Coordinates of C-alpha atoms in Angstrom, one line a residue:
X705 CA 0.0 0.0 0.0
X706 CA 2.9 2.5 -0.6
X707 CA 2.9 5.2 -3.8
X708 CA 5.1 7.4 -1.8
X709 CA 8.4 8.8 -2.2
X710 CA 11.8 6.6 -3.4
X711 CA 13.6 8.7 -1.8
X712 CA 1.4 17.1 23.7
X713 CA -2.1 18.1 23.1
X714 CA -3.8 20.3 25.7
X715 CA -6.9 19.0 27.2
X716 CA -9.3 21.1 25.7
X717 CA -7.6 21.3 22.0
X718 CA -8.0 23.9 19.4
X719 CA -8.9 22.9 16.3
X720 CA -6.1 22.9 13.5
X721 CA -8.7 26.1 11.8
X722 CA -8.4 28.3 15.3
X723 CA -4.9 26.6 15.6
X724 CA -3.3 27.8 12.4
X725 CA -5.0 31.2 12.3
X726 CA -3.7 31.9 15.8
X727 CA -0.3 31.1 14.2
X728 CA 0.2 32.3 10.6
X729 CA 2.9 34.8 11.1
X730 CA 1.8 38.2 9.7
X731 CA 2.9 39.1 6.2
X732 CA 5.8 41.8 6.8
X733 CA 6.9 40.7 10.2
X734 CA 7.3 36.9 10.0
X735 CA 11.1 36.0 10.3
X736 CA 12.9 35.6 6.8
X737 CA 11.2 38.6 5.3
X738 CA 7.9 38.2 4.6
X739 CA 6.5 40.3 2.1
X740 CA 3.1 42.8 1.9
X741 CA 1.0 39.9 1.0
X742 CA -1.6 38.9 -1.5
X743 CA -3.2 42.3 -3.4
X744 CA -7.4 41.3 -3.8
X745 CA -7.7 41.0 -7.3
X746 CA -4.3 40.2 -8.6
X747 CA -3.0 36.4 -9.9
X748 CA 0.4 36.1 -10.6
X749 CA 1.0 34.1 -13.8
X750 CA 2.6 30.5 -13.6
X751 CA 5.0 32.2 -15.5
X752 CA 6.0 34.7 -12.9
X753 CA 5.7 32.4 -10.2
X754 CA 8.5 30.0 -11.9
X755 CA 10.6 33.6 -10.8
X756 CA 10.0 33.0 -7.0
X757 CA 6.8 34.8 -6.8
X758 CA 4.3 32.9 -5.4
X759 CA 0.6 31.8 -6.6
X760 CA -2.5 33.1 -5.1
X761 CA -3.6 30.7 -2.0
X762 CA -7.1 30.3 -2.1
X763 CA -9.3 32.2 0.7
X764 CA -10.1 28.4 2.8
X765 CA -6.6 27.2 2.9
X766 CA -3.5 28.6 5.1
X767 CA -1.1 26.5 3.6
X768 CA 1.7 27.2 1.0
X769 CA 1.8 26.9 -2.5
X770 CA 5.3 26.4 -3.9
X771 CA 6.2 28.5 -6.5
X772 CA 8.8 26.4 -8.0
X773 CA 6.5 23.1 -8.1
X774 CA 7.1 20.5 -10.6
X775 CA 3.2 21.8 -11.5
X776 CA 4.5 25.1 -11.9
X777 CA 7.4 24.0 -14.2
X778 CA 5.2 22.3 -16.0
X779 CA 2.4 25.1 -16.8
X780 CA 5.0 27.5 -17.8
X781 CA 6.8 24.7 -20.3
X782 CA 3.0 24.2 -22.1
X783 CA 2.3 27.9 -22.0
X784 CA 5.5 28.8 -23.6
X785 CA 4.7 26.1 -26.1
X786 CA 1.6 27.6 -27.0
X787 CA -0.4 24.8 -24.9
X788 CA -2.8 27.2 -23.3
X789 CA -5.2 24.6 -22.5
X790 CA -3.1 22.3 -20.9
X791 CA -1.4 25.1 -19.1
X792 CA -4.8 25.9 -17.7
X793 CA -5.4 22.3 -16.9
X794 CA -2.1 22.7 -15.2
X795 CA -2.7 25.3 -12.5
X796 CA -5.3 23.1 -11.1
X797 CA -2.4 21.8 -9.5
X798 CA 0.2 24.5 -9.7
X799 CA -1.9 26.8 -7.5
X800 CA -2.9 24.7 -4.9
X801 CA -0.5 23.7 -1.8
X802 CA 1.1 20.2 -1.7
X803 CA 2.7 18.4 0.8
X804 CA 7.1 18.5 0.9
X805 CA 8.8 15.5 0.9
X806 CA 12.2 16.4 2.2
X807 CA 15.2 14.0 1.2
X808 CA 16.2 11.4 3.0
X809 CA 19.6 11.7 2.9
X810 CA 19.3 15.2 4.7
X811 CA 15.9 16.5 5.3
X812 CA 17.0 20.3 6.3
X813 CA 17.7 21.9 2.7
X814 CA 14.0 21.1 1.4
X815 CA 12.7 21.9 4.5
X816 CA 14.4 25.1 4.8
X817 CA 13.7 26.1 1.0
X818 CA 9.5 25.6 2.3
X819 CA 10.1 27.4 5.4
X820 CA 11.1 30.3 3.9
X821 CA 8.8 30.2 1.2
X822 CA 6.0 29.8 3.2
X823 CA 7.3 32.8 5.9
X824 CA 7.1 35.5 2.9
X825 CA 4.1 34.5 2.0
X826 CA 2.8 34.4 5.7
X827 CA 1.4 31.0 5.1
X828 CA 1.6 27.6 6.8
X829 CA 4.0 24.9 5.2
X830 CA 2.8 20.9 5.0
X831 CA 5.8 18.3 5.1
X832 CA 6.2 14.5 5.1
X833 CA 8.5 13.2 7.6
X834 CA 8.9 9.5 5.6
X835 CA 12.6 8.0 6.6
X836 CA 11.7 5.0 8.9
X837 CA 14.1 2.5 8.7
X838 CA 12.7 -0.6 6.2
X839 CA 10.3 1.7 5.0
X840 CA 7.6 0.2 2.5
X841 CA 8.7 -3.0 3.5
X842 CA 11.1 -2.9 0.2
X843 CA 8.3 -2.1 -2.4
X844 CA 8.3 0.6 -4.3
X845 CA 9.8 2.8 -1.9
X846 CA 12.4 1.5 -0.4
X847 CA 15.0 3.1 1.5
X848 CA 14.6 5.0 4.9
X849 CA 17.8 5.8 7.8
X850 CA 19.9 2.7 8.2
X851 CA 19.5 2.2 11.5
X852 CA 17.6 3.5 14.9
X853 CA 20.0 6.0 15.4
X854 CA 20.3 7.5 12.2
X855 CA 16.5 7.8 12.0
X856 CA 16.8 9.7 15.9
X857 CA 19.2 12.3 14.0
X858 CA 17.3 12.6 11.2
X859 CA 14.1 13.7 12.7
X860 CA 16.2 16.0 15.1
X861 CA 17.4 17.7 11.9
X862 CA 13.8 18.0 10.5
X863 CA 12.3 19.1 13.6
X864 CA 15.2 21.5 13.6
X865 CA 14.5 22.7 10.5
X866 CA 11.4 23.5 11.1
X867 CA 12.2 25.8 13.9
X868 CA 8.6 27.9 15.1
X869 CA 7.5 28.0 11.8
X870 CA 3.9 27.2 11.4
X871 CA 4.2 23.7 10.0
X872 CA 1.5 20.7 10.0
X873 CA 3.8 17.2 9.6
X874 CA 2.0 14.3 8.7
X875 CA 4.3 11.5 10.3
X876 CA 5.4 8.3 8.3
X877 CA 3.1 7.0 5.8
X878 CA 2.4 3.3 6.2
X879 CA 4.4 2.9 9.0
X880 CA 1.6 1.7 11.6
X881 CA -0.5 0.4 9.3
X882 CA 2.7 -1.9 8.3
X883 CA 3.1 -2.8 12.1
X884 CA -0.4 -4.4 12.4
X885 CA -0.3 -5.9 8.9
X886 CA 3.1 -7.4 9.8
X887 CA 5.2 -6.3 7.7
X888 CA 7.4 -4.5 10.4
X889 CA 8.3 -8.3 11.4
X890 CA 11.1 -8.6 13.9
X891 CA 12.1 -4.6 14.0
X892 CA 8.1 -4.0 15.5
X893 CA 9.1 -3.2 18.5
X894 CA 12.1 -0.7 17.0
X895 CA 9.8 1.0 15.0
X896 CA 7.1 1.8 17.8
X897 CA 9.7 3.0 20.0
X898 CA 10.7 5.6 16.8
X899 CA 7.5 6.8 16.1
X900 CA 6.7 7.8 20.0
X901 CA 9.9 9.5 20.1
X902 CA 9.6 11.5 16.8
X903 CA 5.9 12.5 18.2
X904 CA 7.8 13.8 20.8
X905 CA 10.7 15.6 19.1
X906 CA 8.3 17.5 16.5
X907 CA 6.3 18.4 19.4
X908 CA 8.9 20.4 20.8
X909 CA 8.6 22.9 17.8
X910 CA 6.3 25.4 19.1
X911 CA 3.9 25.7 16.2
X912 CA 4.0 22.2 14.7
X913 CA 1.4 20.1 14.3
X914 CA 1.8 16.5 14.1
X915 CA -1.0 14.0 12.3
X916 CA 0.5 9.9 12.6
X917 CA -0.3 7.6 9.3
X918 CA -3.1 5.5 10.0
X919 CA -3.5 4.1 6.2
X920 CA -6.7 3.9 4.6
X921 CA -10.6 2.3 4.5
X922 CA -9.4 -0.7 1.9
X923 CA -5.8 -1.6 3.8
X924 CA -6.6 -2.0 7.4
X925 CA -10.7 -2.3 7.5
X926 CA -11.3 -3.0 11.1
X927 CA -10.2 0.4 12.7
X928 CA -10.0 -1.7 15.6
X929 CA -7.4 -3.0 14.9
X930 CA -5.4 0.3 14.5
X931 CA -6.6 1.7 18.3
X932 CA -3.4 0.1 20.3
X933 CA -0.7 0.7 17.7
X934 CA -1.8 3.7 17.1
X935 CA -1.5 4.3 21.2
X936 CA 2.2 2.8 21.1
X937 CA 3.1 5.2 18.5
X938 CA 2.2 8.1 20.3
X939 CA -0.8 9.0 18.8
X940 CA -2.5 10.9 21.9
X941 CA 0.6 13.3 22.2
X942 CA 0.4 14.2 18.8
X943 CA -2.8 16.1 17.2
X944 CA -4.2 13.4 15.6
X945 CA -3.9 10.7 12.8
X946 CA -3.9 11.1 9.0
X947 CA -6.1 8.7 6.3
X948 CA -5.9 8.5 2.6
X949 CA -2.1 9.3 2.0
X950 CA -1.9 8.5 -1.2
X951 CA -4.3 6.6 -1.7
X952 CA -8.2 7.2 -3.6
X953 CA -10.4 6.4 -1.5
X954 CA -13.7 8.9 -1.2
X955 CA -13.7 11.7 1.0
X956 CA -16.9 10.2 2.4
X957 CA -15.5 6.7 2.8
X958 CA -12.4 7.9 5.4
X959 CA -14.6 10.7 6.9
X960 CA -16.9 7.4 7.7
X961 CA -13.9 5.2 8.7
X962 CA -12.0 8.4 10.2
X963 CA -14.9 9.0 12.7
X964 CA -15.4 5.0 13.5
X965 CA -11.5 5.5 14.4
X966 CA -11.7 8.5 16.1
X967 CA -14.5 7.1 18.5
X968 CA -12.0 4.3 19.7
X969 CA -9.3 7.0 20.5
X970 CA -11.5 9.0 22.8
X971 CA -12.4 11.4 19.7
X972 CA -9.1 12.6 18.2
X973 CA -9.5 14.4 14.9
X974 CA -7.8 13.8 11.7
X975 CA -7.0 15.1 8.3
X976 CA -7.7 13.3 4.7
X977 CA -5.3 13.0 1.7
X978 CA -7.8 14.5 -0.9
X979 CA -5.2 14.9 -4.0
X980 CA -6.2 12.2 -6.7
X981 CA -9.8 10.6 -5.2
X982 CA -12.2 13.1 -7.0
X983 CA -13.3 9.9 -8.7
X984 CA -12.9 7.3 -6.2
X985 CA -10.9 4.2 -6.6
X986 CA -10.4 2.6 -9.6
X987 CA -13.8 0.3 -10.1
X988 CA -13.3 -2.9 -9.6
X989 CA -9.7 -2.8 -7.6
X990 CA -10.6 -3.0 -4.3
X991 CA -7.0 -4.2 -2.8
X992 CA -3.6 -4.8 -4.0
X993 CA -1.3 -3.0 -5.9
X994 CA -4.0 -2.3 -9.0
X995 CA -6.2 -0.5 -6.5
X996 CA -2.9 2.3 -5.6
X997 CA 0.0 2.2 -8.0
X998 CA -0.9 4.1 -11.0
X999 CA -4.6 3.6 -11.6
X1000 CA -6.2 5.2 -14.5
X1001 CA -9.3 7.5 -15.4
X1002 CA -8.2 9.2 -11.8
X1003 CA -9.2 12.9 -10.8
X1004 CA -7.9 15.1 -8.7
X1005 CA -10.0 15.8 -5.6
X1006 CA -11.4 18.3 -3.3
X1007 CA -8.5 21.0 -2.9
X1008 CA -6.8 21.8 -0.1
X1009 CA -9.3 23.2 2.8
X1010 CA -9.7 23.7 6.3
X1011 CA -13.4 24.5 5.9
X1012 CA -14.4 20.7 6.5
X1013 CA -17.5 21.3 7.5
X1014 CA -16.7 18.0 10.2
X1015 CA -15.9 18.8 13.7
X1016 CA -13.1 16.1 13.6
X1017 CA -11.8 16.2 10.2
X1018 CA -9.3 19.4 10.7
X1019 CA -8.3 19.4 6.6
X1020 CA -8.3 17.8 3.7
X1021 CA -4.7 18.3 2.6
X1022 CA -3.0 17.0 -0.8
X1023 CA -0.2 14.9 0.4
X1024 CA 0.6 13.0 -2.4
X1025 CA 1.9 15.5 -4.9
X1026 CA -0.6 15.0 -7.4
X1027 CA 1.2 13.9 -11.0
X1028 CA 3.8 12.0 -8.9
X1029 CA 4.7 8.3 -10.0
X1030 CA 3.1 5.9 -7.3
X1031 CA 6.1 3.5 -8.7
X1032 CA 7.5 1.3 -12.0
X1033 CA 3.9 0.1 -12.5
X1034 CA 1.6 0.7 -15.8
X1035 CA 4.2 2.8 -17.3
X1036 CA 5.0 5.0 -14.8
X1037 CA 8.8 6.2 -13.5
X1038 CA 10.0 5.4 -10.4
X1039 CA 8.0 6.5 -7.1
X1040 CA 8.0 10.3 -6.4
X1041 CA 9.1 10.8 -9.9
X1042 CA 7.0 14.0 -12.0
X1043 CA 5.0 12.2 -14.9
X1044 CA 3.6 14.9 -16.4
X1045 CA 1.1 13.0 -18.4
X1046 CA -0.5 11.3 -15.0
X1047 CA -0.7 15.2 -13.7
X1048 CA -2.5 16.5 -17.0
X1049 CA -5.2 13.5 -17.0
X1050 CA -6.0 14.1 -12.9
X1051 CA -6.7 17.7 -13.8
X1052 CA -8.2 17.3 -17.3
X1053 CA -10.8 14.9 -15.2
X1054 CA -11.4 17.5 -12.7
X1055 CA -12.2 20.0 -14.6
X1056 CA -14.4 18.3 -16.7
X1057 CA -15.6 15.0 -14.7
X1058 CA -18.9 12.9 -16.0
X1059 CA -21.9 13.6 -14.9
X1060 CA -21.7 10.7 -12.7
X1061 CA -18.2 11.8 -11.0
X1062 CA -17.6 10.4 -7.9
X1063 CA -17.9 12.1 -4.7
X1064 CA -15.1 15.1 -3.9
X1065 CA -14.6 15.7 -7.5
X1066 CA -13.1 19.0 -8.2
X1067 CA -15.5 20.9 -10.4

């Protein structure tokens, strides 16, 4: 269940909406030299943005769009090529904020790139923390820190990084999930002990909030089953779990299974990967690697938002950088790889779904 990358809460919690809005530095005084903001009626061109200047965030969403996206790239190379449609298609991703997957060799350059990106614009910045040792069990994305130690001074460096920037980190994708489906095998008891200390150590950053992996509807179906590992991971000292990374199921599907979760946690709230489900799983592929690597006739889905409208869904965020490779399967380049012809069919869909599109289509 991968498609990723190859490379302590207060009793009474604010939600992430009250949360983020009580942190958002102010444009102009934020550290890093934040500028005078967004002007109402002005959109920089994808063009200009490729420059450094950043796209317009939309009014819902307090997270950062980067400028210099592989989306953005890509707009500007169609527009220059007289490809105004698919340019336009483009934006749909270009202009809305994705999550950063910092390296795993050294996580503090890409972090420190977002941090400052997002500190002119006086917006909040979304990062992966994905370097668990055996990650993906050896799938498609391989790789993670060598050993327990290396892991402990990687996510001191990210957390680091970071700094008291306004940051939301969704923590390890698959990495629970993994544990309870046994895949872990004989480091399980490594890996728990990693995940409750890098709860910990992003919690020490003053205005981080931390969201831990809990999978997906189709991987783990008995949420049960997630409740104690979950709990050994240090869930209940971080703000919550995060469903969908990566993956297409509906939003109404993990809202469902999110709340069902939720209830056996003593009612933490969570956020959903909405980047590619704005039509749903592929019909049909209900598990295995068909159902997640790749699938076609996909959509991008509900953009990036933290007007839920759910008291215990605190955003939909796109995690998965939509247009990146789940992995070497139908065609596609390795995992976390642009494929700019996966990225123009999500939007193309979006923007002009069926009349029978599936639930959190983007219109």
């Amino acid at each position: 269940m991968s498609g990723h990358r190859s490379s302590s809460r207060a009793p009474l919690r604010l939600t992430l909406t009250a949360a983020l809005a009580a942190a958002l530095p102010v444009a102009g005084c934020s550290p890093g030299g934040a500028g005078a903001g967004d002007r109402a009626g002005e959109r920089p061109s994808v063009a200009s943005a490729g420059r450094g200047e950043a796209a317009a965030p939309h009014a819902d969403s307090p997270f950062w769009v980067d400028p210099r996206s592989d989306a953005a790239r890509q707009a500007a190379v169609y527009e220059a090529a007289g490809r105004t449609g698919d340019a336009r298609l483009m934006r749909r991703i270009a202009d809305r904020p994705a999550a950063v997957w910092p390296a795993g060799d050294d996580p503090v350059p890409d972090i420190t790139g977002a941090v400052r990106g997002a500190a002119r614009d006086g917006r909040t910045v979304v990062l992966v923390a994905y370097d668990i040792p055996q990650r993906d069990c050896g799938r498609y994305s391989a790789g993670g820190a060598p050993d327990a130690d290396a892991y402990r001074a990687w996510i001191d460096a990210f957390a680091g990084a970071v700094g008291d920037a306004p940051a939301v980190v969704v923590l390890e994708p698959d990495a629970v999930p993994h544990l309870v489906d046994g895949c872990a095998g004989g480091s399980a008891e490594e890996r728990y002990r990693l995940l409750s200390e890098a709860v910990d150590r992003l919690k020490r950053q003053p205005r981080t909030k931390v969201y831990l992996d809990a999978g997906n509807p189709a991987w783990i179906k008995d949420p049960g089953k997630l409740v104690e590992p979950l709990r050994r991971a240090g869930v209940e000292r971080a703000d919550g779990f995060a469903l969908n990374v990566s993956n297409f199921r509906t939003d109404e599907a993990v809202v469902a299974y999110g709340t069902r979760l939720s209830g056996l946690l003593g009612g933490l709230h969570f956020t959903v990967d909405s980047s590619r489900n704005g039509l749903g799983p592929l019909p049909g592929a209900e598990g295995g690697e068909e159902s997640w690597c790749n699938p076609p006739g996909r959509a991008l889905g509900r953009p990036p938002t933290v007007r839920t409208g759910h008291r215990l869904v605190d955003a939909y965020l796109w995690i998965k950088r939509p247009g990146e490779s789940d992995g070497t399967c139908r065609g596609g380049p390795a995992a976390g790889t642009w494929w700019p012809e996966y990225a123009l069919g999500l939007a193309r869909r979006a923007a002009d779904p069926p009349a029978r599109g599936g639930p959190g289509a983007a219109g």
